[in-house]
PDB file of C-alpha atoms in Angstrom:
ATOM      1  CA  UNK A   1      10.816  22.325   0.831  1.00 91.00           C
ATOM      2  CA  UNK A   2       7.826  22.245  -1.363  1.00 97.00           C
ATOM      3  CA  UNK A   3       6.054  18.018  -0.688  1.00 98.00           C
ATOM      4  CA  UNK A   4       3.442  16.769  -3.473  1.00 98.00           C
ATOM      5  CA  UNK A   5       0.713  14.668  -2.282  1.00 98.00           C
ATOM      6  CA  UNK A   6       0.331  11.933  -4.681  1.00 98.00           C
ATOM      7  CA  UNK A   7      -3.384   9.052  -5.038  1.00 98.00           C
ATOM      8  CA  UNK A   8      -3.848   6.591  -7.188  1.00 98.00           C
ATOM      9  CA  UNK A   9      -7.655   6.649  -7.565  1.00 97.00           C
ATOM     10  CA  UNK A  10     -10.479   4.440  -9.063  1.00 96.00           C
ATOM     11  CA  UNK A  11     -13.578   4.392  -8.028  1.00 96.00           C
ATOM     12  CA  UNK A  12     -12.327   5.772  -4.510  1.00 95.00           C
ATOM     13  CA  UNK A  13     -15.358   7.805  -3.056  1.00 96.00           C
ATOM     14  CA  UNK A  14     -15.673   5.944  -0.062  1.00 93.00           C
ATOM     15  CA  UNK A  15     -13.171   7.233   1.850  1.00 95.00           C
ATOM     16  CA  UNK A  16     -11.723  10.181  -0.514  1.00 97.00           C
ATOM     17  CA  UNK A  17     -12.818  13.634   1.218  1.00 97.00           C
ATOM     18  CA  UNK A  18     -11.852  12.557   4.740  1.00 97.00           C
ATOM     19  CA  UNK A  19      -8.400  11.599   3.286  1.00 98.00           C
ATOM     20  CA  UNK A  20      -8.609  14.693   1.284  1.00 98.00           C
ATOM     21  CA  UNK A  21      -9.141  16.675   4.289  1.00 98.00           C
ATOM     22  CA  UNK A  22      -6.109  15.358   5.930  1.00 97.00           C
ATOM     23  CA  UNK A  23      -4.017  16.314   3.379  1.00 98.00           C
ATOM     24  CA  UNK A  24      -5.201  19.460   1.902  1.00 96.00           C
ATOM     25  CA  UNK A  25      -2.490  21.613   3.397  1.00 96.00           C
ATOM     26  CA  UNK A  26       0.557  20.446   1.322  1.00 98.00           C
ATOM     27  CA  UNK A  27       1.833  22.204  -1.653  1.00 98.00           C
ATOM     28  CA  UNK A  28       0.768  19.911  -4.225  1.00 98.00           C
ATOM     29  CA  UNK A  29      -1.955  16.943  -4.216  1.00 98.00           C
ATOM     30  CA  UNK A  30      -2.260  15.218  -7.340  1.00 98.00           C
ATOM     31  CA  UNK A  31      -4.718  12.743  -8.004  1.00 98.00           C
ATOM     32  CA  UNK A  32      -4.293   9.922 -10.597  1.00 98.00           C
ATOM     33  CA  UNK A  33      -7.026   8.558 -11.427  1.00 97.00           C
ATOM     34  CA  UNK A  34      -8.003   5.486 -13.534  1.00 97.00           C
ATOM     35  CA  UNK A  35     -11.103   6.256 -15.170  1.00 97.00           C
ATOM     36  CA  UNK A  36     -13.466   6.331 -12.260  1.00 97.00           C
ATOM     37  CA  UNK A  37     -16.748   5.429 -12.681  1.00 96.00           C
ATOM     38  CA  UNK A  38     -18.255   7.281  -9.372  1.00 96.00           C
ATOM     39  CA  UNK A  39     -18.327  10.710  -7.968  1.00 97.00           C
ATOM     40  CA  UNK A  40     -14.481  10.898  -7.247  1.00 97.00           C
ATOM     41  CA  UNK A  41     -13.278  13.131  -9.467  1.00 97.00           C
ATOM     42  CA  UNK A  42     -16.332  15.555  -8.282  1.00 98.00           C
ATOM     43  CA  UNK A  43     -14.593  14.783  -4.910  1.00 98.00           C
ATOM     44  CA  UNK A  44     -11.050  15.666  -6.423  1.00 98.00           C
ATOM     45  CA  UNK A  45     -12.287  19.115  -8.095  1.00 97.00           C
ATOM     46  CA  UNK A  46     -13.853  20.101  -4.569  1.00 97.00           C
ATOM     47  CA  UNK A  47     -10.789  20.320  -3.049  1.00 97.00           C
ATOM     48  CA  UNK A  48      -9.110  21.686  -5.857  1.00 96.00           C
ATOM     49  CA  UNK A  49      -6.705  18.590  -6.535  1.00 98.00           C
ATOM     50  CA  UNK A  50      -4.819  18.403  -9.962  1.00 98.00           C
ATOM     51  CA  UNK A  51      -5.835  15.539 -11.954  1.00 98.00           C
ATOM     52  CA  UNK A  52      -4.272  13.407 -14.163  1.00 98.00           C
ATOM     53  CA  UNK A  53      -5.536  10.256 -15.889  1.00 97.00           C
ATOM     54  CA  UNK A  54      -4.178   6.722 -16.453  1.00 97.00           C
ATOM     55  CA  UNK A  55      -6.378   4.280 -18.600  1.00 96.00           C
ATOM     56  CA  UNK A  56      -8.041   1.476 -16.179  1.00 93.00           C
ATOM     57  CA  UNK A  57      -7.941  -0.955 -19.620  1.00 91.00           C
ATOM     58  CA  UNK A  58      -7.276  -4.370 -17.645  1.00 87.00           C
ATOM     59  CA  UNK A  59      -5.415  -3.534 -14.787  1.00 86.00           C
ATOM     60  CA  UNK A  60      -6.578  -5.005 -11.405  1.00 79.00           C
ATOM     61  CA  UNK A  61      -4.678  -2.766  -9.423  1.00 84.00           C
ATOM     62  CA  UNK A  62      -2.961   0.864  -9.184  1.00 89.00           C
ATOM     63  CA  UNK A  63       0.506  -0.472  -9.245  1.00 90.00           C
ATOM     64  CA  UNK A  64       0.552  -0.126 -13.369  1.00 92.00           C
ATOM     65  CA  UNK A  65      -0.145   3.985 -12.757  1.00 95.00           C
ATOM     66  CA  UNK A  66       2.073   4.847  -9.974  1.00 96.00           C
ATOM     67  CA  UNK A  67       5.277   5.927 -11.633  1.00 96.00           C
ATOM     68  CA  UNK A  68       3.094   7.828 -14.353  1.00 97.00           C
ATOM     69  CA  UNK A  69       1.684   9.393 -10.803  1.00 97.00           C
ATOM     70  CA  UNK A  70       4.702  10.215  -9.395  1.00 97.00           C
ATOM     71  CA  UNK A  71       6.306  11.104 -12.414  1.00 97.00           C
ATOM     72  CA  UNK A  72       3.823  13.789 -12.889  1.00 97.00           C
ATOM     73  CA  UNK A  73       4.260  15.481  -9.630  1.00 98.00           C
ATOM     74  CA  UNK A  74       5.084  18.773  -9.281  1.00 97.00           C
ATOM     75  CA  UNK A  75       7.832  18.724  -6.419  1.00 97.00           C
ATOM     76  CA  UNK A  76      11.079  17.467  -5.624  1.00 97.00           C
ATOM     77  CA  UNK A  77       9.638  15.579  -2.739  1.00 98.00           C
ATOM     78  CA  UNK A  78       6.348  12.817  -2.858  1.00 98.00           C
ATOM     79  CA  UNK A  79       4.062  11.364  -0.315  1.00 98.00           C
ATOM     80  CA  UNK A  80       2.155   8.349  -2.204  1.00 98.00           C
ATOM     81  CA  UNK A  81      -1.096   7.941  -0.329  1.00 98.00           C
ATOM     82  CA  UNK A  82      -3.660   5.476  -0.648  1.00 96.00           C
ATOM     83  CA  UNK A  83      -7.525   6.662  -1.156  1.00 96.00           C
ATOM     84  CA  UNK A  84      -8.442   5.164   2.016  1.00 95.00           C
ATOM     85  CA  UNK A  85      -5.414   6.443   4.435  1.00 96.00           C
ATOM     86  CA  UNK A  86      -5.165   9.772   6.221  1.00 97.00           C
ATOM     87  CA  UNK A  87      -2.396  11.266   6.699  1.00 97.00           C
ATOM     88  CA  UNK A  88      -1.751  12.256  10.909  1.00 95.00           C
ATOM     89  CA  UNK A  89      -0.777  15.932  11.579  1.00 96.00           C
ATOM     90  CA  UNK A  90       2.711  14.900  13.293  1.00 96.00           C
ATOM     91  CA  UNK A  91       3.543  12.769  10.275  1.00 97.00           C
ATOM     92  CA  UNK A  92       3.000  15.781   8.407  1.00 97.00           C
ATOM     93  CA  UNK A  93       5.239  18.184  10.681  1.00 97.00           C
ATOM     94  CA  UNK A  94       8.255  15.569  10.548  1.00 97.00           C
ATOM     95  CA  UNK A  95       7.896  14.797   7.061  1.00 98.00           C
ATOM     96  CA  UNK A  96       8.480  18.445   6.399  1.00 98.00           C
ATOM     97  CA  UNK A  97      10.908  18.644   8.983  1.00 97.00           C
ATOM     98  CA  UNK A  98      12.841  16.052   7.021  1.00 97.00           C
ATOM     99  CA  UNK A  99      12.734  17.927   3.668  1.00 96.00           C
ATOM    100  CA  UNK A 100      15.061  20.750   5.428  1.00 95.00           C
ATOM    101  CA  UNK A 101      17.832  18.525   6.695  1.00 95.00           C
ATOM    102  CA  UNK A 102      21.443  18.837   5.090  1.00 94.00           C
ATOM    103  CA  UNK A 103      21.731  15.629   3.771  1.00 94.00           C
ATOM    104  CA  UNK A 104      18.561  13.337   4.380  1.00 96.00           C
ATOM    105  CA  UNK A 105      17.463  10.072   2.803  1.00 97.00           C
ATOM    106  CA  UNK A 106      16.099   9.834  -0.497  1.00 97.00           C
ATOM    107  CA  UNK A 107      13.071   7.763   0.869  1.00 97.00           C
ATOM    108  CA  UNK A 108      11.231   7.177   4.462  1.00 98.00           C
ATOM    109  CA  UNK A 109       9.366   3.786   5.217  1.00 97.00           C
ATOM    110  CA  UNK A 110       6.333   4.941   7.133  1.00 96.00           C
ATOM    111  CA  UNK A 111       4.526   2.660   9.889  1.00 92.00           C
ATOM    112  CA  UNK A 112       1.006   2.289   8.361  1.00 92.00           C
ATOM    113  CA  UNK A 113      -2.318   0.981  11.318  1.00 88.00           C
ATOM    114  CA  UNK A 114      -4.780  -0.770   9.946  1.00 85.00           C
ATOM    115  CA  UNK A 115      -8.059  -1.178  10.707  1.00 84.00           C
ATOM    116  CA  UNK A 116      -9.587  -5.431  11.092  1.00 83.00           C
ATOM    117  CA  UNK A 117     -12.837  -6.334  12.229  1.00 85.00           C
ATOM    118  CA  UNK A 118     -13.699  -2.800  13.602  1.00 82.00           C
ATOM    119  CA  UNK A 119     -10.460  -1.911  15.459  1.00 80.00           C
ATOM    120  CA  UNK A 120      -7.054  -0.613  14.640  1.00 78.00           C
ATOM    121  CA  UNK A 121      -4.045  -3.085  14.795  1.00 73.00           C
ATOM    122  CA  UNK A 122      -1.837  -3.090  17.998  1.00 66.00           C
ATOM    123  CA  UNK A 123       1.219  -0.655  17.732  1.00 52.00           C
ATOM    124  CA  UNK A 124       3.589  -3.574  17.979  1.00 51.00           C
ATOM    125  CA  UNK A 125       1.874  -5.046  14.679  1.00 58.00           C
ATOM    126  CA  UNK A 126       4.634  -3.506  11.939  1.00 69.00           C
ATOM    127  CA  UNK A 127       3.300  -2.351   8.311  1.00 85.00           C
ATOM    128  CA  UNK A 128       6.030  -0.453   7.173  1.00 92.00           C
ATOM    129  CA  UNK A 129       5.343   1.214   3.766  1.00 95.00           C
ATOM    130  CA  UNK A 130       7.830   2.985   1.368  1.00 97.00           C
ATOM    131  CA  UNK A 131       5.734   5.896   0.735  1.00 97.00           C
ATOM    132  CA  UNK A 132       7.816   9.150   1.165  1.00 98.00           C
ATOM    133  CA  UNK A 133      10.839   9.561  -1.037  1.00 98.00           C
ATOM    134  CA  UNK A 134      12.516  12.137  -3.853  1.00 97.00           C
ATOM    135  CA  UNK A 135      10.384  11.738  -6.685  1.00 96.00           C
ATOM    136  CA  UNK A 136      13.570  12.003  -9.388  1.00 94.00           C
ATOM    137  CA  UNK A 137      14.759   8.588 -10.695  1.00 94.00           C
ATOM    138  CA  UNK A 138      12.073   6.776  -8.628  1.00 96.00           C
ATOM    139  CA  UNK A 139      10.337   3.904 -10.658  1.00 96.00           C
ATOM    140  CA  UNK A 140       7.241   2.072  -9.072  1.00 96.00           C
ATOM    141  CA  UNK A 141       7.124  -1.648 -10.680  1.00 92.00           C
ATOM    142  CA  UNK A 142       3.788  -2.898 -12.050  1.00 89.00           C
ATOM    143  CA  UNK A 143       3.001  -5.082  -9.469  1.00 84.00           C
ATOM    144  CA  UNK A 144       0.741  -5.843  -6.372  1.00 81.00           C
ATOM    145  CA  UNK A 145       2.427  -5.458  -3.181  1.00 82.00           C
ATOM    146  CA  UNK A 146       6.050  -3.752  -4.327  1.00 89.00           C
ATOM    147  CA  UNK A 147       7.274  -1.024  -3.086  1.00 94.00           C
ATOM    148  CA  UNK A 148       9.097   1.693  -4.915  1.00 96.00           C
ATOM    149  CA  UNK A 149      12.634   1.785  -6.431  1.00 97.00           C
ATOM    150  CA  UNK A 150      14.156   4.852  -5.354  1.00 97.00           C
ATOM    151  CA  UNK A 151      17.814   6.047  -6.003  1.00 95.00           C
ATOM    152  CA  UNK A 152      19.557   6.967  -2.965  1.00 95.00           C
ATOM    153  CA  UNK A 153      19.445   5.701   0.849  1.00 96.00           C
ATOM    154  CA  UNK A 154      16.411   4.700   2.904  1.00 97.00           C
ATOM    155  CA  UNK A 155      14.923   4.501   6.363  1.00 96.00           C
ATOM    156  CA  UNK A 156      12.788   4.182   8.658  1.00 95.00           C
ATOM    157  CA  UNK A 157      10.587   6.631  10.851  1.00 94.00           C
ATOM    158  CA  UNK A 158       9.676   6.202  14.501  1.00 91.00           C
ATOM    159  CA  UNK A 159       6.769   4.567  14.946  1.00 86.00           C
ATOM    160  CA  UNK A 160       4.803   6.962  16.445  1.00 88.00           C
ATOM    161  CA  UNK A 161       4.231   8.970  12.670  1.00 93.00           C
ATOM    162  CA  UNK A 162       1.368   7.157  11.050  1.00 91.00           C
ATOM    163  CA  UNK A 163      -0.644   6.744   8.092  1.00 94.00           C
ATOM    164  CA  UNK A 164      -4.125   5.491   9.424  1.00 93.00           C
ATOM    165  CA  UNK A 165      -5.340   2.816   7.218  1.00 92.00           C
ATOM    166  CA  UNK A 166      -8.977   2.792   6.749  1.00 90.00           C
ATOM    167  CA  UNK A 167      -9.606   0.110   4.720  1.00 80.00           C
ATOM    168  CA  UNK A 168     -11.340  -2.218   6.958  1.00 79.00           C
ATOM    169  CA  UNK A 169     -12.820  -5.424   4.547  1.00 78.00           C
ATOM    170  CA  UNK A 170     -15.300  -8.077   5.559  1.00 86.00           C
ATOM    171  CA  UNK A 171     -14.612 -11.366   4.720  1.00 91.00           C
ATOM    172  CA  UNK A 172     -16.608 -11.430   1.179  1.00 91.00           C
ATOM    173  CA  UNK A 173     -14.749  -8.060   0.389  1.00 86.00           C
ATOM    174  CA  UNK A 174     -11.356  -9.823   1.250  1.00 88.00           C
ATOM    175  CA  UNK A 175     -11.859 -13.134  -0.429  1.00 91.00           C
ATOM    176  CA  UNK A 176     -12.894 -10.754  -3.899  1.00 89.00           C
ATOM    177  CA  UNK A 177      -9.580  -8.872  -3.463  1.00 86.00           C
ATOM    178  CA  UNK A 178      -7.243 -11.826  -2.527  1.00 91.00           C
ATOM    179  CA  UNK A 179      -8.594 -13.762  -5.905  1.00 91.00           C
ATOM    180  CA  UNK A 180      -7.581 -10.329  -7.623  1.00 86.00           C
ATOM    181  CA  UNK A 181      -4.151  -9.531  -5.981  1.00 86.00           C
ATOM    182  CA  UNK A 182      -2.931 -13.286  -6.256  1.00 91.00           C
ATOM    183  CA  UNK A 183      -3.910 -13.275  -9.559  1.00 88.00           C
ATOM    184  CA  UNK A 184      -1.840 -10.230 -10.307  1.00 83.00           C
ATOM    185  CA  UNK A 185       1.178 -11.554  -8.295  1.00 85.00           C
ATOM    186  CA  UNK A 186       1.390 -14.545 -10.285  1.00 87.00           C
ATOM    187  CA  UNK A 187       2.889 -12.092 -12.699  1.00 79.00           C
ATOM    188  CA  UNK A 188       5.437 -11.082 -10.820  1.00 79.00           C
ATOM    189  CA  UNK A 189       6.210 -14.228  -9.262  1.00 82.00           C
ATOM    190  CA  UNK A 190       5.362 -16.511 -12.093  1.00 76.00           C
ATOM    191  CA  UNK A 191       9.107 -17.892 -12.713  1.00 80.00           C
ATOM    192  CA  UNK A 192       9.278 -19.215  -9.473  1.00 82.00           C
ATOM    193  CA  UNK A 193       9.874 -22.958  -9.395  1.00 84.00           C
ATOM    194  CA  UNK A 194       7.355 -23.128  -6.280  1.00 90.00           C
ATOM    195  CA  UNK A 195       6.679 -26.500  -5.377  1.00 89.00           C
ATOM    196  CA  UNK A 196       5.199 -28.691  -2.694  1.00 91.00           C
ATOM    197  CA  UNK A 197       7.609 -27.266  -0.552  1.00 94.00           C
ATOM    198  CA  UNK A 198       6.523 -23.928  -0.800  1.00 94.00           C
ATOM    199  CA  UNK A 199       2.698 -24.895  -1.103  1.00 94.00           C
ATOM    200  CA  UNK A 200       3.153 -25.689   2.795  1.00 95.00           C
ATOM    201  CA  UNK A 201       6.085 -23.766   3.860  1.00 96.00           C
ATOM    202  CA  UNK A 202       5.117 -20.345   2.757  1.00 95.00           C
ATOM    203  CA  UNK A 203       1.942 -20.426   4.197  1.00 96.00           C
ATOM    204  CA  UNK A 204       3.381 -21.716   7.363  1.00 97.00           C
ATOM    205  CA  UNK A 205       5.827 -19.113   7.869  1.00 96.00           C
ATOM    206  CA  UNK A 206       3.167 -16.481   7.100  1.00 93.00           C
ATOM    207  CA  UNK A 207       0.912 -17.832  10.044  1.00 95.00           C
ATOM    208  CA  UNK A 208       3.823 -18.103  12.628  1.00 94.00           C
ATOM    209  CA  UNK A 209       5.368 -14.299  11.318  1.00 90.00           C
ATOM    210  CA  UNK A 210       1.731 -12.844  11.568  1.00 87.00           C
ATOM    211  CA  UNK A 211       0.629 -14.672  14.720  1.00 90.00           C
ATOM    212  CA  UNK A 212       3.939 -14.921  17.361  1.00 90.00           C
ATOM    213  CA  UNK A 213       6.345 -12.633  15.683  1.00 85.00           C
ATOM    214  CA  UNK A 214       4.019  -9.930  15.274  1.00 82.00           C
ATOM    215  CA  UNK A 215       1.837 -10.715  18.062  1.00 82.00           C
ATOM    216  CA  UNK A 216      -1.099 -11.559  16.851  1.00 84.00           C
ATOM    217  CA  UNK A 217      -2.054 -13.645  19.606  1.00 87.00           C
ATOM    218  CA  UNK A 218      -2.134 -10.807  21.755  1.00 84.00           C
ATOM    219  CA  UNK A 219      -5.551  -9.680  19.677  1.00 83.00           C
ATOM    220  CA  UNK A 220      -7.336 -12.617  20.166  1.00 88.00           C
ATOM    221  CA  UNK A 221      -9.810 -13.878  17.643  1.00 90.00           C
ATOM    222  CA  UNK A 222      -9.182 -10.921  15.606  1.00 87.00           C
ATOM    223  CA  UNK A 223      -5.504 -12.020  15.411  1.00 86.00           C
ATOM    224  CA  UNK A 224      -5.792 -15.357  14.627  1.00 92.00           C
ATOM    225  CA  UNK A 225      -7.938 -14.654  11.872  1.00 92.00           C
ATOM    226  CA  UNK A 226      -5.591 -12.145  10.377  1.00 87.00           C
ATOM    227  CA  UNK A 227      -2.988 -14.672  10.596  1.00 91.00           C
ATOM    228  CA  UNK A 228      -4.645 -17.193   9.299  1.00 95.00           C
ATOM    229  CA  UNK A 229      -5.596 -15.138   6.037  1.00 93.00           C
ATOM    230  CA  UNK A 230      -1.954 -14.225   5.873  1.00 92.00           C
ATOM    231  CA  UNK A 231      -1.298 -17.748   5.449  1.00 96.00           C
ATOM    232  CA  UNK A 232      -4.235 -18.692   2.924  1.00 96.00           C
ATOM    233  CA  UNK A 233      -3.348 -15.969   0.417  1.00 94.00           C
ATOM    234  CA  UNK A 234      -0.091 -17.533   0.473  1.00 95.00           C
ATOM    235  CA  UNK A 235      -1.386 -20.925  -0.560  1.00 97.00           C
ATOM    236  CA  UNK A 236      -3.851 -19.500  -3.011  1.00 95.00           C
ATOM    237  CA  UNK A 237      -1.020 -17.661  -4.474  1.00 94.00           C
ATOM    238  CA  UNK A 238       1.902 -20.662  -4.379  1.00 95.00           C
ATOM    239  CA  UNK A 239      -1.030 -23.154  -6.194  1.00 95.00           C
ATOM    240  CA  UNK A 240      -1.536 -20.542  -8.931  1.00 94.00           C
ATOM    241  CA  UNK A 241       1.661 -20.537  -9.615  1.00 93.00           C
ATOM    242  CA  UNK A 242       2.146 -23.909  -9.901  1.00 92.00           C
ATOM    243  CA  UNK A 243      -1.515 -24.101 -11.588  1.00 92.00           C
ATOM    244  CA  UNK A 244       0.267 -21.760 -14.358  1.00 88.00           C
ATOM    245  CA  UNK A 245       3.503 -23.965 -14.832  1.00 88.00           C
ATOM    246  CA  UNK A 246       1.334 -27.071 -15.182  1.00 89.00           C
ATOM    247  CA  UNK A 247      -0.720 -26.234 -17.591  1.00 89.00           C
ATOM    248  CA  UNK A 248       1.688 -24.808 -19.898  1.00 86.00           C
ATOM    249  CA  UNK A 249       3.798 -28.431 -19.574  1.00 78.00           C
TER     250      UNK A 249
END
């Protein structure tokens, strides 16, 4: 069956044609973008991409525009996919491969690699990503770091069909988007009654989840780092919250 390629773009020309190349095969690819101020919708209209628009306004991130994206797909079927992840060729063959079963789920969690400090995560390091699913009835909320609602059952792919994940920050580039994504999850998150408890617990439990469950010891500085960063945004995010219910006492 027919699959629609779906990207949330703004300002995406960085890594846009290479991920464009790995998907230009499907039936569909759609890109959504947010009012881009750089050459990607020059990119887009190379490869002959349909284009719809979502207006930037305020919004921080492309959570706000991805049910309008999906919603404006073509096909039964959708593969969201960042700007800066390509899309593997054997991903591709099983997603496809899915699409003809009898009676298969209504969404796949894909395992997602992503590039830190120059080199691509161990495959024991697990990013699991929501990003393949009927595109009827699904609703994305508005929201750093959700994944989709879709109606119907779910599961998981072997590991061994990725999405490569490009993205691969400095620490400047990471501090800048942290400040942005916490202050977006404060949103969602905002009725929390976070206290001191969760100033140092979350942030604990992020280290030890990102640096013995997932093995980030095994990567040595590089994994330490990473876990450590899992564990500030935490903090960063847990004192904003409470910043937010204190000020409004």
């Amino acid at each position: 069956m027919p699959i629609s390629v779906v990207i949330n773009t703004y300002n995406a020309s960085k890594h846009l044609a290479e991920v464009l190349e790995t998907v230009k095969d499907f039936d569909e690819v759609l890109i959504c973008d947010m009012e881009s101020t750089d050459n990607t919708l020059q990119i887009a209209e190379k490869y002959r991409c349909r284009i719809v628009t979502f207006p930037k306004e305020n919004h921080k991130s492309a959570e706000p525009a991805r049910t309008f994206a999906i919603q404006s797909a073509k096909n039964e079927w959708v593969l969201v996919v960042d700007a800066d992840e390509l899309v593997t060729p054997e991903l591709k063959e099983y997603l496809y491969k899915v699409t003809e079963q009898p009676a298969p789920p209504a969404g796949l969690y894909i395992k997602r690699q992503n590039l830190f400090f120059g080199k691509y995560n161990k495959d024991w390091s697990h990013d699991y990503q929501l990003r393949f699913f009927k595109r009827e009835g699904t609703v994305w909320p508005p929201y750093v770091h959700t994944f989709p609602i879709v109606q119907g059952r779910t599961e998981r792919i072997p590991t061994s069909y990725l999405l490569l994940h490009l993205a691969d920050e400095t620490m400047s580039e990471w501090v800048t988007k942290m400040n942005q994504y916490t202050d977006n999850e404060v949103l969602k998150k905002a009725e929390k009654g976070y206290g001191v408890t969760a100033l140092l617990w979350r942030p604990t439990w992020r280290f030890l989840r990102a640096y013995l469950i997932k093995g980030g010891f095994l990567m040595g500085k590089r994994g330490l780092i990473n876990a450590m960063l899992s564990a500030i945004y935490q903090f960063i995010l847990v004192a904003k919250i409470i910043e937010k219910r204190l000020r409004e006492e």
